[in-house]
PDB file of C-alpha atoms in Angstrom:
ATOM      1  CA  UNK A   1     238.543 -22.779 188.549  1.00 90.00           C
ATOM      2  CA  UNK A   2     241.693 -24.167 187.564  1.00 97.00           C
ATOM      3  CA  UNK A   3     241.719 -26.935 184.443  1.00 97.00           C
ATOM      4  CA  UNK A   4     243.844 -29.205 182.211  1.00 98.00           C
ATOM      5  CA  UNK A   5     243.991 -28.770 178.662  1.00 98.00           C
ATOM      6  CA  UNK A   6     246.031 -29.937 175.826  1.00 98.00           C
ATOM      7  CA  UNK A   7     248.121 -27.601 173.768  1.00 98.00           C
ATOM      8  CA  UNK A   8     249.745 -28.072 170.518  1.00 97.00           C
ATOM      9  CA  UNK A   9     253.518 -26.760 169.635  1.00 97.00           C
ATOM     10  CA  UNK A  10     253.710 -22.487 169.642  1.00 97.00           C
ATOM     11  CA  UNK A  11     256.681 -20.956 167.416  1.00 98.00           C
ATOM     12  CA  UNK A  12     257.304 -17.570 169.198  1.00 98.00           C
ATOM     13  CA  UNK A  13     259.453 -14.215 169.719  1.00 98.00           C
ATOM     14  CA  UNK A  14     261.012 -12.571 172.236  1.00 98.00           C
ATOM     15  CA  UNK A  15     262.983 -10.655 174.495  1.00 97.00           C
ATOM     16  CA  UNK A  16     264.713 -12.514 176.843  1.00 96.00           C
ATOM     17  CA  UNK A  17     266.006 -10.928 180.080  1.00 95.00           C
ATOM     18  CA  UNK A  18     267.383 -11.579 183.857  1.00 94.00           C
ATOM     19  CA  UNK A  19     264.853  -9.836 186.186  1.00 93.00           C
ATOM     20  CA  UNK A  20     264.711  -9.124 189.755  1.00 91.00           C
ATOM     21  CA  UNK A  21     261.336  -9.228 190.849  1.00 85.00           C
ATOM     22  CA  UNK A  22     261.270  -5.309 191.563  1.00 88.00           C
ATOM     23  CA  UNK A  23     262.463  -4.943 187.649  1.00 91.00           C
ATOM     24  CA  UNK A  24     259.412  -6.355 186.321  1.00 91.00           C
ATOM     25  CA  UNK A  25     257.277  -3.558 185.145  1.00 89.00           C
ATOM     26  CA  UNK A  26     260.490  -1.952 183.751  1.00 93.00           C
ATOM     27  CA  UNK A  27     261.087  -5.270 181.761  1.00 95.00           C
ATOM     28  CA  UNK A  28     257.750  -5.469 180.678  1.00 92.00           C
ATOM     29  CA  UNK A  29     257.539  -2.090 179.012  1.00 93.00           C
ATOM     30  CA  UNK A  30     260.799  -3.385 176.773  1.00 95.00           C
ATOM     31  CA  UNK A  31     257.294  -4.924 174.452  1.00 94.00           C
ATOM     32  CA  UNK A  32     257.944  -2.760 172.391  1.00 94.00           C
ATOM     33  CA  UNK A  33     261.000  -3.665 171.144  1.00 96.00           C
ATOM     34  CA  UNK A  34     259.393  -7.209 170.708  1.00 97.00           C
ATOM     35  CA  UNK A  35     256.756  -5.276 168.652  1.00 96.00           C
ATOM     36  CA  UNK A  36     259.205  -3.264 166.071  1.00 96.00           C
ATOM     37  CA  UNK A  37     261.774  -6.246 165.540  1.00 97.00           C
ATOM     38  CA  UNK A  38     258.180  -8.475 164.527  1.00 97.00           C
ATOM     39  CA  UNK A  39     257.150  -5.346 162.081  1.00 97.00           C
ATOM     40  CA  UNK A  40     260.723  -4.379 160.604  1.00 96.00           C
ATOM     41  CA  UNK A  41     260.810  -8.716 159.532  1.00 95.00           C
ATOM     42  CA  UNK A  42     257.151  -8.001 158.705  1.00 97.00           C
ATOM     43  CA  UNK A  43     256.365 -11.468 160.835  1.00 97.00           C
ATOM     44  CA  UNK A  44     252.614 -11.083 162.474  1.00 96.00           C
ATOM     45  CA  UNK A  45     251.405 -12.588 166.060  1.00 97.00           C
ATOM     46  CA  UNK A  46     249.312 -14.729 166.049  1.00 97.00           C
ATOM     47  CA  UNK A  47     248.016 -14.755 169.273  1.00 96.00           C
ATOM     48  CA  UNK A  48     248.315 -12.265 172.930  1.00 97.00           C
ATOM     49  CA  UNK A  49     251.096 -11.320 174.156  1.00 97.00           C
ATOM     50  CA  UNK A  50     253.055 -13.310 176.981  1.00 98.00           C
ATOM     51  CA  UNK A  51     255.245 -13.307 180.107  1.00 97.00           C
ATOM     52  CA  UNK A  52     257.412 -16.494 179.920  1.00 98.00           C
ATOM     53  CA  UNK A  53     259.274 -17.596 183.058  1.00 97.00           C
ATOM     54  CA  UNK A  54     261.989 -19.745 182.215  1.00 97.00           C
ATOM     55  CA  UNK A  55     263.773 -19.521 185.752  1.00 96.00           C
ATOM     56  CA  UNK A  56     262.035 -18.444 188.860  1.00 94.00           C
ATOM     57  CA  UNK A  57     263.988 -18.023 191.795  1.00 91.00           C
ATOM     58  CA  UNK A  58     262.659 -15.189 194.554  1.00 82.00           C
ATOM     59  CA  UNK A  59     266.626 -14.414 195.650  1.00 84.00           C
ATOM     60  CA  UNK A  60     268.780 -14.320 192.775  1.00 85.00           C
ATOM     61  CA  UNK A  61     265.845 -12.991 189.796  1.00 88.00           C
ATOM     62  CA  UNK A  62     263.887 -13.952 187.270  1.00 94.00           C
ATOM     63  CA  UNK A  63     264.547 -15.394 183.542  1.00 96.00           C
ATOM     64  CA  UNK A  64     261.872 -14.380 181.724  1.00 96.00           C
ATOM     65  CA  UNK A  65     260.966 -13.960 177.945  1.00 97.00           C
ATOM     66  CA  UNK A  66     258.312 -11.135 177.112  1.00 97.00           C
ATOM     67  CA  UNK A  67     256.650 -12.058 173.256  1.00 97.00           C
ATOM     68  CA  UNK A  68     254.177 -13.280 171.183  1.00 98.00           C
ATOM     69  CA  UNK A  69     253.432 -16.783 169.406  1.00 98.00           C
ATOM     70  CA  UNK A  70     254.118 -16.773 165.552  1.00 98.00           C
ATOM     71  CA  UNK A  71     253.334 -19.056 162.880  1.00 97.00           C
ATOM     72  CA  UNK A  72     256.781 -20.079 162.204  1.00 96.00           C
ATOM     73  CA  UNK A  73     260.008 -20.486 164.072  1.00 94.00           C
ATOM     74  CA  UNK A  74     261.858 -17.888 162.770  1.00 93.00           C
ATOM     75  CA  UNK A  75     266.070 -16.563 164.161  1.00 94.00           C
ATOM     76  CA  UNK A  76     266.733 -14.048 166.267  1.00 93.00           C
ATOM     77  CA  UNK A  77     269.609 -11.817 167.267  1.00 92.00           C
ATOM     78  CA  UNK A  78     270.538  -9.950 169.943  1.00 90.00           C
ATOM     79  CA  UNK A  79     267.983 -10.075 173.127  1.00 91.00           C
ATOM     80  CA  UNK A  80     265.585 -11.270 170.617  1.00 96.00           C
ATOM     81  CA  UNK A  81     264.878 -14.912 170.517  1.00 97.00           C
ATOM     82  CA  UNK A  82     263.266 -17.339 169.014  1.00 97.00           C
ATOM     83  CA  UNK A  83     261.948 -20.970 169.974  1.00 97.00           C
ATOM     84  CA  UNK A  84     258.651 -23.025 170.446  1.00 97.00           C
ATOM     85  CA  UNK A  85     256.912 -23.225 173.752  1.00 98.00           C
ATOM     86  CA  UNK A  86     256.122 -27.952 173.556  1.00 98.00           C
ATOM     87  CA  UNK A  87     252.993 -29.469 173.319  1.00 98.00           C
ATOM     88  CA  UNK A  88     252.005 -31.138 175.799  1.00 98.00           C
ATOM     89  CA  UNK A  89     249.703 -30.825 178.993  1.00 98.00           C
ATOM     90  CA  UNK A  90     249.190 -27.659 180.589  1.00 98.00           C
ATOM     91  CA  UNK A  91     247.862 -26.355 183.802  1.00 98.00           C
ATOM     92  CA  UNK A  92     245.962 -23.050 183.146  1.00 98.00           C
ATOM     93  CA  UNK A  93     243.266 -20.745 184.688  1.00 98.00           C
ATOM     94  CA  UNK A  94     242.124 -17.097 183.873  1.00 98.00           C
ATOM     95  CA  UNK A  95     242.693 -14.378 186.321  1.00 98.00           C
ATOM     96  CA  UNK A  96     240.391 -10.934 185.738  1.00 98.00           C
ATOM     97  CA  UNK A  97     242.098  -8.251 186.989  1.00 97.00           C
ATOM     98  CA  UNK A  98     244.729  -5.890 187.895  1.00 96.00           C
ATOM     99  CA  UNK A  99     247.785  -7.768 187.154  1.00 94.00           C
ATOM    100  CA  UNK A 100     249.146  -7.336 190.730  1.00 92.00           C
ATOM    101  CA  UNK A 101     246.947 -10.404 191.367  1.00 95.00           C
ATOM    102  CA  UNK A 102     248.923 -12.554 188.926  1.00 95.00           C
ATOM    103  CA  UNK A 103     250.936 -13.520 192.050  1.00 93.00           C
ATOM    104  CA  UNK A 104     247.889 -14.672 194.071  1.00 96.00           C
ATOM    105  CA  UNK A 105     245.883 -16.692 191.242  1.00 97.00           C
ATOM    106  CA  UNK A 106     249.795 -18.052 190.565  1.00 96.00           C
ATOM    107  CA  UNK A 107     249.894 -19.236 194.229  1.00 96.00           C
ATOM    108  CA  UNK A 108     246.354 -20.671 194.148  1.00 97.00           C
ATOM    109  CA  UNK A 109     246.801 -22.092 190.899  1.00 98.00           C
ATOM    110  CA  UNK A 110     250.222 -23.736 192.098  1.00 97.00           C
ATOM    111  CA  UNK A 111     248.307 -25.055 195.150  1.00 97.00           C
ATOM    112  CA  UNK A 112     245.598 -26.701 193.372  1.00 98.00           C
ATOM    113  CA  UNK A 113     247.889 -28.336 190.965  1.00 97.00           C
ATOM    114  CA  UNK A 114     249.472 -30.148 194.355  1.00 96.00           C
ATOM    115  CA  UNK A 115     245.912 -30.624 195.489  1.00 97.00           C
ATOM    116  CA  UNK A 116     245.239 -32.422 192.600  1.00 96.00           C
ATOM    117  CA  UNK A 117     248.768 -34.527 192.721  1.00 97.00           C
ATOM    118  CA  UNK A 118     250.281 -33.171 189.506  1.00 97.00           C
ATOM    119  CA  UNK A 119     253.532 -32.239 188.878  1.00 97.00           C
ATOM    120  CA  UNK A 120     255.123 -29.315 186.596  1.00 97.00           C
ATOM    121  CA  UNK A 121     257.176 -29.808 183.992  1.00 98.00           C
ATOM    122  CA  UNK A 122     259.817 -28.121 185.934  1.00 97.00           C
ATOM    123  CA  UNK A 123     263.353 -28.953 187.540  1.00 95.00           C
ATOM    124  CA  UNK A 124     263.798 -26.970 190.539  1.00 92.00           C
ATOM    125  CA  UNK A 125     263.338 -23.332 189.540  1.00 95.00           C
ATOM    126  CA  UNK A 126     263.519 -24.362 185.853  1.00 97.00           C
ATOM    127  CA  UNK A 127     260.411 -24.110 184.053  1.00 97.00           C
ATOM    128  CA  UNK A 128     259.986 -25.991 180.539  1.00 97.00           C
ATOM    129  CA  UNK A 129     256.945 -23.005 180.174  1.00 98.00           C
ATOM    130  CA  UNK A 130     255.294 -21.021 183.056  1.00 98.00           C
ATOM    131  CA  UNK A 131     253.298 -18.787 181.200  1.00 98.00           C
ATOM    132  CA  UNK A 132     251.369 -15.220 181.495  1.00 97.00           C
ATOM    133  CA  UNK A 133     249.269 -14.719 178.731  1.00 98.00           C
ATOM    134  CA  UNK A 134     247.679 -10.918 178.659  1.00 97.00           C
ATOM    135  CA  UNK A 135     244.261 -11.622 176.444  1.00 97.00           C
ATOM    136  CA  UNK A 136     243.692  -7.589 176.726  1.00 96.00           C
ATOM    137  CA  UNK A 137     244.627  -4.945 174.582  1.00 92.00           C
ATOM    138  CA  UNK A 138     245.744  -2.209 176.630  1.00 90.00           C
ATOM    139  CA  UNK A 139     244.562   0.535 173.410  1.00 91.00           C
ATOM    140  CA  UNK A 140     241.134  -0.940 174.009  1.00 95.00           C
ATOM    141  CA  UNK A 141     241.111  -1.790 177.645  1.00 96.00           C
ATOM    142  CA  UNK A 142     243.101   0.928 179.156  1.00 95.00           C
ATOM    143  CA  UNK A 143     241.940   0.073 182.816  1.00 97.00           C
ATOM    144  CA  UNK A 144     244.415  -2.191 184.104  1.00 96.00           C
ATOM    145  CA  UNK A 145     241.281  -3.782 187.052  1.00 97.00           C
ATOM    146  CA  UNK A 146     240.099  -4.871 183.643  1.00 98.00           C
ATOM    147  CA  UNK A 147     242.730  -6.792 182.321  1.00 97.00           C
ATOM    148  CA  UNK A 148     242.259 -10.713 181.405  1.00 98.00           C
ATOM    149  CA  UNK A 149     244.775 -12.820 181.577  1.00 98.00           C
ATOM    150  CA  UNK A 150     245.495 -16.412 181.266  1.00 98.00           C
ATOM    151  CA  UNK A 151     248.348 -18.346 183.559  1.00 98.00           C
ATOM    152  CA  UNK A 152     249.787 -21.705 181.568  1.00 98.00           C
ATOM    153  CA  UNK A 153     251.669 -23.596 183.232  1.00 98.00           C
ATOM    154  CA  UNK A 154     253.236 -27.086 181.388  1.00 98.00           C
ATOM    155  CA  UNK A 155     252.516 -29.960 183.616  1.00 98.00           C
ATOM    156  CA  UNK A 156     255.127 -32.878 183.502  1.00 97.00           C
ATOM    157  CA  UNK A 157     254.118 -35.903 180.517  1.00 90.00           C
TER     158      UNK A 157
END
């Protein structure tokens, strides 16, 4: 079940890309690169790894950022960035599973929130932070059907 919790300000890294929706998986094994800019500045995560969708428009792609929270904002360079994902109010529920039913428990999730008459800190297809947060390890949980992860999605103050 769907809930509302309060989150404080999250420095983070990562790699920032235009997607179409078939180039996800392809996108999302790019982590790496994430992973081995964070160890060459020797700068640890401090919490799971996430799927940021900064623009999400079915036609013309995806914008999407692929990182991890930090403890500090730090600079990047290249396809590397930096920045802080706000404070603020946010949407979330946890969806256990295969992540091919991220799109479902997104849709349900999204439905609930209009069920419930609240609005997303969004402007059109712009999202201020429409997360995916992957809470398993895929070195310890190598079945995908196993996976947990959290959606976060910033609801408007």
């Amino acid at each position: 079940m769907p809930k509302i919790v309060e989150l404080g300000e999250r420095p983070y890294v990562a790699l920032r890309g235009k997607v179409a929706m078939d180039g996800i998986g392809a996108f999302a094994d790019r982590m790496g690169e994430v992973i081995g800019w964070l160890a060459a500045k020797e700068i640890a995560p401090n919490d799971a790894p996430f799927f940021k969708y900064d623009v999400v428009d079915m036609e013309a792609g995806l914008v999407l950022e692929i990182g991890f929270p930090v403890d500090d904002l730090h600079s990047g360079e290249g396809e590397i960035v930096t920045g802080v994902l706000p404070a603020g109010r946010y949407a979330t529920v946890s969806h256990h599973g295969h992540p091919d039913g991220l799109m479902e428990a997104t849709r349900d999730l999204l439905a609930w929130a209009e069920e419930q008459g609240l609005e997303w800190d969004a402007d059109g297809a712009h999202w201020t932070a429409r997360l995916e947060i992957y809470r398993s390890d895929p070195r310890e949980v190598p079945d995908m059907n196993d996976w947990d992860t959290d959606l976060q999605f910033k609801l408007k103050d």
